């Protein structure tokens, strides 16, 4: 389900990584293909419009949402959950 505040949504081709930069790059690339823009244009658009990628608990879905909204909900999502699980296993 796509949030009403989402500007875009993608399903990653591989499982979400614990490195958010890797996930953001992959999501940007998928949006590049969908919108026929360059990665530079997508990154610039994200920064100018204060948008961030939100990682879902399903470990593949990501939505482009306003950073201000995403920050209010903490970091419950794919990466946070994987990191917490890894901490428990140590």
PDB file of C-alpha atoms in Angstrom, residues 18 55-57 75-88:
ATOM      1  CA  UNK A  18      21.832  -2.837   6.440  1.00  0.00           C
ATOM      2  CA  UNK A  55      12.262   1.186   4.006  1.00  0.00           C
ATOM      3  CA  UNK A  56       9.386  -1.172   4.704  1.00  0.00           C
ATOM      4  CA  UNK A  57       9.396  -4.177   7.023  1.00  0.00           C
ATOM      5  CA  UNK A  75      13.165   4.335  12.294  1.00  0.00           C
ATOM      6  CA  UNK A  76      10.870   1.364  12.243  1.00  0.00           C
ATOM      7  CA  UNK A  77      11.508  -0.396   8.998  1.00  0.00           C
ATOM      8  CA  UNK A  78      13.711  -2.844   7.177  1.00  0.00           C
ATOM      9  CA  UNK A  79      17.182  -1.648   8.165  1.00  0.00           C
ATOM     10  CA  UNK A  80      16.325  -0.926  11.791  1.00  0.00           C
ATOM     11  CA  UNK A  81      14.767  -4.313  12.271  1.00  0.00           C
ATOM     12  CA  UNK A  82      17.693  -6.165  10.693  1.00  0.00           C
ATOM     13  CA  UNK A  83      20.192  -4.238  12.832  1.00  0.00           C
ATOM     14  CA  UNK A  84      18.217  -5.040  15.999  1.00  0.00           C
ATOM     15  CA  UNK A  85      18.086  -8.730  15.084  1.00  0.00           C
ATOM     16  CA  UNK A  86      21.830  -8.789  14.421  1.00  0.00           C
ATOM     17  CA  UNK A  87      22.473  -7.165  17.813  1.00  0.00           C
ATOM     18  CA  UNK A  88      20.372  -9.842  19.513  1.00  0.00           C
TER      19      UNK A  88
END
